[in-house]
CSV table of C-alpha atoms and ligand atoms in Angstrom, one decimal:
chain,number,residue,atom,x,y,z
Z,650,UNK,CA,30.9,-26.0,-51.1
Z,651,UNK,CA,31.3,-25.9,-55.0
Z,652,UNK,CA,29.7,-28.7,-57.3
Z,653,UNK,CA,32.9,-30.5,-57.3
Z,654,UNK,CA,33.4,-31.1,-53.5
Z,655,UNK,CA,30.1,-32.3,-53.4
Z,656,UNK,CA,30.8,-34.6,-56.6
Z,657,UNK,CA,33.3,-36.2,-54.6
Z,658,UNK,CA,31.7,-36.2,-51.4
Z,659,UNK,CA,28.4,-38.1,-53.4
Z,660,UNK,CA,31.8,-40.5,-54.8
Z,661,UNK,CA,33.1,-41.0,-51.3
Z,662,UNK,CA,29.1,-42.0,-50.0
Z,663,UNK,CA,28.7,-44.1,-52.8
Z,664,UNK,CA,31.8,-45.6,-51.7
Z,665,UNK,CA,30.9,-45.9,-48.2
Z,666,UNK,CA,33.5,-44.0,-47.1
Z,667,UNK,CA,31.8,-40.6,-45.9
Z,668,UNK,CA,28.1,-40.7,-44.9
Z,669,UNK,CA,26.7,-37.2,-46.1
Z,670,UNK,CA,23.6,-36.7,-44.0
Z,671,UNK,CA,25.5,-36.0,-40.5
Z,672,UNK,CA,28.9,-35.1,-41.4
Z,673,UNK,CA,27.8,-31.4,-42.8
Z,674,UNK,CA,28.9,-31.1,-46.1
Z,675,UNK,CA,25.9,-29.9,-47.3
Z,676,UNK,CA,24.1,-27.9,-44.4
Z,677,UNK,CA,25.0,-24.8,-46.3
Z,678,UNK,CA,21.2,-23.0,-46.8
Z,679,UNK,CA,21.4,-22.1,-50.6
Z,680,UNK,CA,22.0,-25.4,-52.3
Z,681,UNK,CA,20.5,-26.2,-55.4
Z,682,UNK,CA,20.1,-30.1,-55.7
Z,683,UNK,CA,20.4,-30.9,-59.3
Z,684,UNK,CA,19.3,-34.5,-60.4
Z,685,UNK,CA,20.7,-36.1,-64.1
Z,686,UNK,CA,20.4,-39.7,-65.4
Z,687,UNK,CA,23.4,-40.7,-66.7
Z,688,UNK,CA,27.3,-39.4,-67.2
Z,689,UNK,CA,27.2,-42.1,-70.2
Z,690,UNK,CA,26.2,-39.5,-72.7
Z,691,UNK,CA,27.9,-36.8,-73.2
Z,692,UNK,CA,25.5,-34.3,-73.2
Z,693,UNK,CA,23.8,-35.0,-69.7
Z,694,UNK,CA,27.5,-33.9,-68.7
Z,695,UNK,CA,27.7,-30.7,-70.5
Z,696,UNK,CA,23.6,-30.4,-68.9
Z,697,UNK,CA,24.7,-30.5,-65.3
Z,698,UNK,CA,27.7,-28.6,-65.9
Z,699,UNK,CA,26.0,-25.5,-67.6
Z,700,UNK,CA,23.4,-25.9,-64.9
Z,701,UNK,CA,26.2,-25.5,-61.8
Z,702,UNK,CA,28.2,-23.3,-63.8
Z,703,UNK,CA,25.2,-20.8,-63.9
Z,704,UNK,CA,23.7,-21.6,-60.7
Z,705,UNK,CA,26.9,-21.2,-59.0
Z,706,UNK,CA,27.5,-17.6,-60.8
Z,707,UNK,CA,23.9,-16.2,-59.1
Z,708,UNK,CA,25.3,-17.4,-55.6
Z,709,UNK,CA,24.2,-20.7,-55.2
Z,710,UNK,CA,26.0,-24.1,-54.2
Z,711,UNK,CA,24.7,-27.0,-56.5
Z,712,UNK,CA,24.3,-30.8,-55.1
Z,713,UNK,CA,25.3,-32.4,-58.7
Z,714,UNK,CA,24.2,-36.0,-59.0
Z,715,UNK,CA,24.3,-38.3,-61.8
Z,716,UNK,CA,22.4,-41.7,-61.7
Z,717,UNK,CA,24.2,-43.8,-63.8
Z,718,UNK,CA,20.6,-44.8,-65.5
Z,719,UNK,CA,19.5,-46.0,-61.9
Z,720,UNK,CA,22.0,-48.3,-61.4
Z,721,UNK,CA,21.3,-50.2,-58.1
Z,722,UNK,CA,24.1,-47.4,-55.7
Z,723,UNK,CA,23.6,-44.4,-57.9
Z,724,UNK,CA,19.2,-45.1,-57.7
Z,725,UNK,CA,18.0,-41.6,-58.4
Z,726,UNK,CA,15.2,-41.7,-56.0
Z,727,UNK,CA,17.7,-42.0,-53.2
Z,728,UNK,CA,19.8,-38.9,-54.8
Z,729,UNK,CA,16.9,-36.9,-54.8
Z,730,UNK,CA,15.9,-38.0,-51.5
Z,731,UNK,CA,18.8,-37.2,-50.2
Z,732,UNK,CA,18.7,-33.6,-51.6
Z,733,UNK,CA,15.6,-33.3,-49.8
Z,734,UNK,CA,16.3,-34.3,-46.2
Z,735,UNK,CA,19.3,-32.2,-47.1
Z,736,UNK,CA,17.2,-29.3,-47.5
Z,737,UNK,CA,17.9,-28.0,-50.8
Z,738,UNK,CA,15.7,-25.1,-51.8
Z,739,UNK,CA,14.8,-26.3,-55.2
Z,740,UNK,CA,15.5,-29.5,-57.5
Z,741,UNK,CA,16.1,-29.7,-60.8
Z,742,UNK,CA,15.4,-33.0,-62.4
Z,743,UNK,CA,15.9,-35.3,-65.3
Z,744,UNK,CA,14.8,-38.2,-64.5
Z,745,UNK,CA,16.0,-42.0,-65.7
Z,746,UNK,CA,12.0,-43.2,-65.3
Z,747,UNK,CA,9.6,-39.9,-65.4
Z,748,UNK,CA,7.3,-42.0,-63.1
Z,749,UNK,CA,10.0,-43.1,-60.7
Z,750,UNK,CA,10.4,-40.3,-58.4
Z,751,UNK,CA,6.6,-39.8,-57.1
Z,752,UNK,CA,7.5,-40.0,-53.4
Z,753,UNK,CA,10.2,-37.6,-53.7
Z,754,UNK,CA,8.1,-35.0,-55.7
Z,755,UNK,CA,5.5,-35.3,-52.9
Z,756,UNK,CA,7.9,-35.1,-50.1
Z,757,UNK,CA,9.5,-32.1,-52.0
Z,758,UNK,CA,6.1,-30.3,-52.2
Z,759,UNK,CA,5.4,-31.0,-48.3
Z,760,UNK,CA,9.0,-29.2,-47.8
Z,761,UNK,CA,8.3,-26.5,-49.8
Z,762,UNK,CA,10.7,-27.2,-52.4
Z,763,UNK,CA,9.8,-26.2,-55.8
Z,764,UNK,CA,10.9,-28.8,-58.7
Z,765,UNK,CA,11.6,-27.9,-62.6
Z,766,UNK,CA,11.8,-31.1,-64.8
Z,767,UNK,CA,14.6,-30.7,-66.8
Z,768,UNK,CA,14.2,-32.1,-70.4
Z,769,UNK,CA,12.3,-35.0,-69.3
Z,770,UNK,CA,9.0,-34.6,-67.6
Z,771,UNK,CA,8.1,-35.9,-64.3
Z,772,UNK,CA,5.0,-37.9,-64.3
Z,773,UNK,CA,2.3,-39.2,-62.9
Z,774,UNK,CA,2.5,-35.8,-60.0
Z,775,UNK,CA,1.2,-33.0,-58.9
Z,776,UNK,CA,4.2,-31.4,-57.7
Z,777,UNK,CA,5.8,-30.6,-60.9
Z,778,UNK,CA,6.0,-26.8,-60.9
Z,779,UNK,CA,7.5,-26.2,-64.2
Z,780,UNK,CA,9.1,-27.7,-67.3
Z,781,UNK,CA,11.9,-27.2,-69.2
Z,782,UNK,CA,12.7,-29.0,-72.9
Z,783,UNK,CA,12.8,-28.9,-76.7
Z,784,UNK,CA,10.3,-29.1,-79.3
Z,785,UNK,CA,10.5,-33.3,-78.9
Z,786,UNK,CA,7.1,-33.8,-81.2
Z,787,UNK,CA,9.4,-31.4,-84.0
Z,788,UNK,CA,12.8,-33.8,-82.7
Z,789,UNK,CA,10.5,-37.1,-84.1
Z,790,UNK,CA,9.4,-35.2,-87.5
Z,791,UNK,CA,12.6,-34.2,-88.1
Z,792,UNK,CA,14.4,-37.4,-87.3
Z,793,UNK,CA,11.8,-39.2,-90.0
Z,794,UNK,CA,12.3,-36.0,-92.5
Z,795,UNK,CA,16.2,-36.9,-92.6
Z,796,UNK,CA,16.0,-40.3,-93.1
Z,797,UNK,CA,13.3,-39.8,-95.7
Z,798,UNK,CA,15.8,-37.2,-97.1
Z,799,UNK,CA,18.8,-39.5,-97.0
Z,800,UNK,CA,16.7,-42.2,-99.3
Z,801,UNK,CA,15.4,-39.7,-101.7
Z,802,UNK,CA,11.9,-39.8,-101.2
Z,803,UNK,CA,12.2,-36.0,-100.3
Z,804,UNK,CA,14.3,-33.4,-100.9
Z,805,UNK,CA,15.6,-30.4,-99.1
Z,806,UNK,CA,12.9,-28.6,-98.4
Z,807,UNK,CA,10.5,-31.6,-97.3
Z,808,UNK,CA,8.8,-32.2,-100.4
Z,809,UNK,CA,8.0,-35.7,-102.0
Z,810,UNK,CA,10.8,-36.5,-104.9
Z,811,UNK,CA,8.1,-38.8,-106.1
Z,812,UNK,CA,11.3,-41.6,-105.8
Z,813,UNK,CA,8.9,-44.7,-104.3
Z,814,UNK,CA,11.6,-47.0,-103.0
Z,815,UNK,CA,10.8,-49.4,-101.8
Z,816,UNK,CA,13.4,-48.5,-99.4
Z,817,UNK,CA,13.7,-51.3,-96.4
Z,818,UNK,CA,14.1,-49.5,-93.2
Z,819,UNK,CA,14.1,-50.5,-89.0
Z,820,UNK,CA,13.1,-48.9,-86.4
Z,821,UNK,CA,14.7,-47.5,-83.2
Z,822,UNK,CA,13.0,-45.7,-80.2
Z,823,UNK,CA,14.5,-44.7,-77.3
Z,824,UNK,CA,13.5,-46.1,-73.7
Z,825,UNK,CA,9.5,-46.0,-73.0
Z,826,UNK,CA,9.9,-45.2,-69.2
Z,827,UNK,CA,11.1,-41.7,-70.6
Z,828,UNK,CA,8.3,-39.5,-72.1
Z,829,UNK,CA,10.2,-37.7,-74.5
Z,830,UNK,CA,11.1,-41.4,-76.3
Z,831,UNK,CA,7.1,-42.0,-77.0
Z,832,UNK,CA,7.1,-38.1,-78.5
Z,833,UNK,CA,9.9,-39.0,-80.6
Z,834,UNK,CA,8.0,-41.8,-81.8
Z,835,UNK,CA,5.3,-40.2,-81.9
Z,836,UNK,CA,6.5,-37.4,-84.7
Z,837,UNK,CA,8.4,-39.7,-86.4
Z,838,UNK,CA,5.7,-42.0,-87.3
Z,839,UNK,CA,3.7,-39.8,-88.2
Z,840,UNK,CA,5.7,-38.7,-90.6
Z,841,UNK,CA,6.6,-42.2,-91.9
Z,842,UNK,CA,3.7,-43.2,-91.8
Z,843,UNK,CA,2.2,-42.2,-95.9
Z,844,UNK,CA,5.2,-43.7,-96.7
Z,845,UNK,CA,4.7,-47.0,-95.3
Z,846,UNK,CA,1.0,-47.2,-95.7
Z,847,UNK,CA,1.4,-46.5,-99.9
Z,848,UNK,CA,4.7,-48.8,-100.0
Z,849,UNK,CA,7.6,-46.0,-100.6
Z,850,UNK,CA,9.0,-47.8,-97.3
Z,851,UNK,CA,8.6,-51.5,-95.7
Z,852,UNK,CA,10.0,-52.5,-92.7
Z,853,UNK,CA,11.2,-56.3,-93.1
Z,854,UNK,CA,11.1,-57.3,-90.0
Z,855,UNK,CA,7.8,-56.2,-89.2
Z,856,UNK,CA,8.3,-54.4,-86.2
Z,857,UNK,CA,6.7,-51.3,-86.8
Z,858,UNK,CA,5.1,-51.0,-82.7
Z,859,UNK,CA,7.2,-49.2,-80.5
Z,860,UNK,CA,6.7,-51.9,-78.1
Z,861,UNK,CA,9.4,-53.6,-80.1
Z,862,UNK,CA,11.3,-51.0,-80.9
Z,863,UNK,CA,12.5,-50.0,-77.0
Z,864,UNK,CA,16.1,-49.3,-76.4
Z,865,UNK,CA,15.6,-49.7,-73.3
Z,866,UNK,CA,17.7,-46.8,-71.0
Z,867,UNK,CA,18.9,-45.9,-74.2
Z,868,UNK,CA,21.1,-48.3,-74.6
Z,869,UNK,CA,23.8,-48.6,-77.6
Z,870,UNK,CA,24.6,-52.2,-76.3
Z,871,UNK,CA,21.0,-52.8,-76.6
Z,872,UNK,CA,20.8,-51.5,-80.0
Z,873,UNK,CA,23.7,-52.9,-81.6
Z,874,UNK,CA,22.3,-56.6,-80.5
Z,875,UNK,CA,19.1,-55.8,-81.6
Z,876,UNK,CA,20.3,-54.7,-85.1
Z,877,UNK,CA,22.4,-57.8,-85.4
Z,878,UNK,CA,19.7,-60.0,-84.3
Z,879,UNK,CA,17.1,-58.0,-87.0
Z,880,UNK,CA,20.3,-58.7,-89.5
Z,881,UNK,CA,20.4,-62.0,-88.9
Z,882,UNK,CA,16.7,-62.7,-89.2
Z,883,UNK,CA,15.2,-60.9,-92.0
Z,884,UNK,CA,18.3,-59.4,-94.1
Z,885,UNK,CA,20.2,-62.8,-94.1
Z,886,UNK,CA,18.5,-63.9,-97.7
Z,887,UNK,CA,20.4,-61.0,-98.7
Z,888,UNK,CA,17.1,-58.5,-98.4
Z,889,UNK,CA,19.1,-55.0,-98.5
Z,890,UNK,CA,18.6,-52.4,-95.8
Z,891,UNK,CA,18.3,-48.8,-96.3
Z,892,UNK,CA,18.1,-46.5,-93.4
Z,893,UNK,CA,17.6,-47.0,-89.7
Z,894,UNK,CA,15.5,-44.9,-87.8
Z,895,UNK,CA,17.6,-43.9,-84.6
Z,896,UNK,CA,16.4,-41.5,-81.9
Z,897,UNK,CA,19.9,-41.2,-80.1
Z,898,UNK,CA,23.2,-41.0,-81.0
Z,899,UNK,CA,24.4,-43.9,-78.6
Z,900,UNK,CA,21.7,-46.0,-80.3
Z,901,UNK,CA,23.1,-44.7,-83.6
Z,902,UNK,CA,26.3,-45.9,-82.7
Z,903,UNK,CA,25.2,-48.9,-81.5
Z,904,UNK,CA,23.1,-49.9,-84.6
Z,905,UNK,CA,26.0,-48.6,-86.8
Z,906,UNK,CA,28.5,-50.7,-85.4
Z,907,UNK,CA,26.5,-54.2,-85.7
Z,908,UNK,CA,26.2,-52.8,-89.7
Z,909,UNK,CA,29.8,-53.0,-89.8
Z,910,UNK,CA,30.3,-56.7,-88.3
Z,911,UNK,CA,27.3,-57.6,-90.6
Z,912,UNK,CA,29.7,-56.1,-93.4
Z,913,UNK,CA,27.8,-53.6,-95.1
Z,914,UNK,CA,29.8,-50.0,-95.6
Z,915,UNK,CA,31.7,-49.2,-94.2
Z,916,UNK,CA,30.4,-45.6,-95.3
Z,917,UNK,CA,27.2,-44.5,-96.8
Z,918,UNK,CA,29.2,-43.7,-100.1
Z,919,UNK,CA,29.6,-47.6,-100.2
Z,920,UNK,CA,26.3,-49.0,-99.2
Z,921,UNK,CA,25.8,-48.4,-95.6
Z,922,UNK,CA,22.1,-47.6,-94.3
Z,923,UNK,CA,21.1,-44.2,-93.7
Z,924,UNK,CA,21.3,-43.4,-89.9
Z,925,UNK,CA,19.9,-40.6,-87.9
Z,926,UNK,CA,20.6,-39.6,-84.7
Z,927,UNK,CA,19.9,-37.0,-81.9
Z,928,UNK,CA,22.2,-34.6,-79.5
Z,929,UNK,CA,25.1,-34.3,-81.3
Z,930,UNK,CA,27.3,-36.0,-79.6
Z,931,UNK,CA,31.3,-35.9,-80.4
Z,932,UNK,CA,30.9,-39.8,-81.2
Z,933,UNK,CA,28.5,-39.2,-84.0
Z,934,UNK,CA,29.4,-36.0,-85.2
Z,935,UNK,CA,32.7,-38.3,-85.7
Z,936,UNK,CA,31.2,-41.1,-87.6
Z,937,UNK,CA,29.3,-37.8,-90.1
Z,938,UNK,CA,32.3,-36.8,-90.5
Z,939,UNK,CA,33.4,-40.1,-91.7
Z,940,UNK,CA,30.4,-40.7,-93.4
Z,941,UNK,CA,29.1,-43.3,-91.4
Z,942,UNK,CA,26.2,-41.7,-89.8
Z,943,UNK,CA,23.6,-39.5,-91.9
Z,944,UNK,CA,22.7,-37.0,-89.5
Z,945,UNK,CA,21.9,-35.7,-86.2
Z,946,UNK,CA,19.3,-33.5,-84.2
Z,947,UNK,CA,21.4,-30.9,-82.6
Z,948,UNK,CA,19.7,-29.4,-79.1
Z,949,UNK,CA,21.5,-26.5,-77.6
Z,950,UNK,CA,21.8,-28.1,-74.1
Z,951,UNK,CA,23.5,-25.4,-72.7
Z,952,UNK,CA,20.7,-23.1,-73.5
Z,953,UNK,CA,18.3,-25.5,-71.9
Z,954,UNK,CA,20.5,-25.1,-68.6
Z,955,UNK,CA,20.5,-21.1,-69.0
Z,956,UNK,CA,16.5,-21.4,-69.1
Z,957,UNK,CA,16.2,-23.6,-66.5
Z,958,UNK,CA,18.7,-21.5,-64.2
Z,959,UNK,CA,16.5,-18.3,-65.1
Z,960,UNK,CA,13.2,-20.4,-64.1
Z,961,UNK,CA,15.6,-21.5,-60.7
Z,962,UNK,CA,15.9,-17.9,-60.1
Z,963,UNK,CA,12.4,-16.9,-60.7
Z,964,UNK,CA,11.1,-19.4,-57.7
Z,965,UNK,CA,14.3,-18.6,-55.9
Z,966,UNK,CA,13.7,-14.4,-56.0
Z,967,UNK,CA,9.8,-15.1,-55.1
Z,968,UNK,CA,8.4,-15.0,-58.8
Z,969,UNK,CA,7.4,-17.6,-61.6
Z,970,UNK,CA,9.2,-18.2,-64.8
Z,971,UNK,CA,8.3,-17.6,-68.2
Z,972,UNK,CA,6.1,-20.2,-69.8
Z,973,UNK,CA,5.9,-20.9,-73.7
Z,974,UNK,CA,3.1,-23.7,-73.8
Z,975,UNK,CA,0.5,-24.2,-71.3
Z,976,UNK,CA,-1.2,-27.4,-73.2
Z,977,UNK,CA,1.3,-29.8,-74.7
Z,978,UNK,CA,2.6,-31.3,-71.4
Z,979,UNK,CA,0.0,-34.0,-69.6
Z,980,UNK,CA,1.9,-35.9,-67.4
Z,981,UNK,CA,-1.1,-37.9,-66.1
Z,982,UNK,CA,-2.1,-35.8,-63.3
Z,983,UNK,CA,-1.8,-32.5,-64.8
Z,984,UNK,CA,-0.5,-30.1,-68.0
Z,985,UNK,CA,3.0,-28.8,-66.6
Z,986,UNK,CA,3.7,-25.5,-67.2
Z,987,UNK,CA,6.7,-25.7,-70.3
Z,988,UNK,CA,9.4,-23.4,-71.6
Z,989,UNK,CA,10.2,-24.8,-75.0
Z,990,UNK,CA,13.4,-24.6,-77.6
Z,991,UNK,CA,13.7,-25.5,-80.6
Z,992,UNK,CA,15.8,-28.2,-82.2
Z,993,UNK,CA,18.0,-28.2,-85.3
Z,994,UNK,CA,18.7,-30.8,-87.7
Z,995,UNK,CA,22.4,-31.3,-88.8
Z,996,UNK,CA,23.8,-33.2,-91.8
Z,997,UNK,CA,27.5,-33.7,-92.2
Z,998,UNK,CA,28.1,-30.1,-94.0
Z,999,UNK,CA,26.4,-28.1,-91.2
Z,1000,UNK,CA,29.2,-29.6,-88.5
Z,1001,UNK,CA,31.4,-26.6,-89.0
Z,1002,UNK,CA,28.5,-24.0,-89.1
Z,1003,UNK,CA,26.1,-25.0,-86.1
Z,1004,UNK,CA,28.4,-27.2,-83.8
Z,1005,UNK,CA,31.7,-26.0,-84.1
Z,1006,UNK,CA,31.6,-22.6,-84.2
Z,1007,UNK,CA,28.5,-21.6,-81.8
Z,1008,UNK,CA,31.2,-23.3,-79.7
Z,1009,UNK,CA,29.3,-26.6,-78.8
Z,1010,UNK,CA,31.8,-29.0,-79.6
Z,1011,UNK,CA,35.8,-28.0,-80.2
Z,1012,UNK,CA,37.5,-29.5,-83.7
Z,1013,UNK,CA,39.4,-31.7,-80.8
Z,1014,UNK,CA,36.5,-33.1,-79.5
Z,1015,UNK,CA,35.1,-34.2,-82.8
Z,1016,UNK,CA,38.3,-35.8,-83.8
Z,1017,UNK,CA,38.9,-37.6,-80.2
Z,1018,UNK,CA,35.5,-39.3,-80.9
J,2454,LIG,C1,16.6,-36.6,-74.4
J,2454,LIG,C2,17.5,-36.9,-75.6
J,2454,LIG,C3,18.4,-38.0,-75.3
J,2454,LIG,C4,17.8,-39.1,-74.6
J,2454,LIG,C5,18.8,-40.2,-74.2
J,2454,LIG,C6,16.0,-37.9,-73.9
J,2454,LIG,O1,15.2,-37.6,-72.8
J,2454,LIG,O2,15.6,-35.7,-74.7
J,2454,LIG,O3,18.1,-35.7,-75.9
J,2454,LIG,O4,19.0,-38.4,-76.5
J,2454,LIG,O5,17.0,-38.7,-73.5
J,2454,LIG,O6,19.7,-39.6,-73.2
């Protein structure tokens, strides 16, 4: 069974319509089961399709699932549990909540299933074999370095300008039951953080803990109403904003758009904030294009499916896969053995070069949005 019957058979359960455990679809022996989070980014889609596509070429049938960010018939425990009573012979997992599939992970290690966490780690287990992700600490710096770039305070290369603002700025993060959000945070402050402590930057409304600054699920609805409701409380005096700190394109997007209703810009040419952003995604790469959004973090997704198909394999053929940091990646319980990439940062001339043609994203999709 290819990735796409058993798409639509996972369609047809969620529907009601076929029960999967009993009716065989999946009783084939070699089936990967391949757990994402959501199909509302775009690159979770080109993820799980780079992952079937290569795990498919070696000789394998995938069980695809997407969790629609746990919503209550696409919870991603179930998937997964599911994959396991249907005796898949490894999972690959990125999880909506890191710490949300314990029970699986132990009833995957007591079937003898190893598990690769896929961009996101697994917390909070022991049964985490092996790790797959990005430099996320490095995705955090460099989000701060472009939005330090796009004020002026430093210039290409990273350096201090010696411009001291103040520049007014808010702050995004992404959605705290995913690890990689507080990493983000983590290099990003950081790297903010001489800036705000000698006055270069202020943040108006104060909200400077990443308790506050949750997108929770990673939300662009959730971001745009925060960044009107921050518009309307602290910039309403006529206090101007400067840049946004955004870990995600969706939320960049998101915070973009309630600019717009607030009336500043349109573009950054005529006073809109500067705006980072993370993966790339047609939507954005859009809005740079129109000058609306200052930058993004490009991640080569479909290399992280090609390294986590060669760590599949590895388990899969009897061996272990290659590791790249052995210290960085606590998840509570213990350091999980990681294969890292690195990340690149891309400003509105670098489209062409690094996303169009290494082939990530087509002219059409940019202009489709
Ligand atoms: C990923 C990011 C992505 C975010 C929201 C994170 O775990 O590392 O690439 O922007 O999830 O989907």
């Amino acid at each position: 069974m290819t990735r796409r019957v058993a798409a639509a058979a996972a369609a047809l359960v969620s529907t009601g319509v076929l029960a999967l455990s009993g009716c065989g679809v999946l009783d084939g022996t070699e089936t990967i089961g391949v757990a994402m989070p959501t199909e509302s980014s775009e690159r979770w889609i080109t993820d799980g399709e780079t992952l079937a596509d290569g795990l498919e070429g070696a000789g394998y049938e995938v069980d695809l699932r997407y969790a629609g960010d746990d919503i209550a018939q696409y919870r991603q425990a179930d998937q997964v549990q599911e994959m396991i009573d249907d005796g898949v012979e490894l999972l690959i997992v990125a999880a909506v909540d890191g710490a949300g599939l314990v029970d699986q992970l132990a009833a995957a290690e007591a079937a003898g299933i190893p598990v690769i966490a896929y961009d996101r780690l697994l917390l909070d287990s022991e049964h985490v074999d092996h790790y797959v992700t990005f430099d996320n600490y490095g995705v955090g710096v460099a989000q701060a370095q472009a939005l330090l770039r796009g004020l002026g305070v430093v210039d290409a290369d990273g350096a201090p300008t010696g411009d001291g603002g103040p520049y007014n700025i808010e702050l995004f993060a992404g959605s705290l039951d995913d690890n990689n959000a507080l990493i983000f945070w983590e290099g990003a402050m950081d790297t903010l953080r001489p800036y705000l402590d000698d006055g270069t930057l202020r943040v108006p409304s104060g909200q400077t803990e990443v308790a506050f600054a949750e997108t929770y699920r990673w939300s662009e609805d959730t971001a745009r109403d925060r960044m009107g409701s921050l518009l309307s409380q602290y910039y309403d005096d006529g206090t101007e904003l400067h840049g946004v700190l955004s870990p995600y394109d969706g939320i960049s997007r998101g915070v973009i758009a309630a600019l717009g209703l607030w009336g500043i810009g349109p573009t950054l040419g005529e006073g809109l904030p500067v705006v980072t952003g993370q993966d790339a995604e047609a939507g954005s790469v859009q809005l740079m294009r129109q000058d609306m959004q200052h930058s993004t973090i490009f991640k080569d997704t479909r290399v992280l499916a090609d390294r986590a198909v060669d760590a599949a394999l590895a388990y899969l053929e009897g061996g272990e896969p290659e590791v790249t940091d052995t210290t960085t990646y606590d998840n509570r319980v213990k350091v999980v053995p990681t294969y890292t990439l690195d990340i690149e940062t891309v400003y509105r001339r670098d489209i062409e070069e690094v996303l169009v043609a290494s082939g990530y994203l087509t002219e059409e999709e940019i202009s489709a949005g």
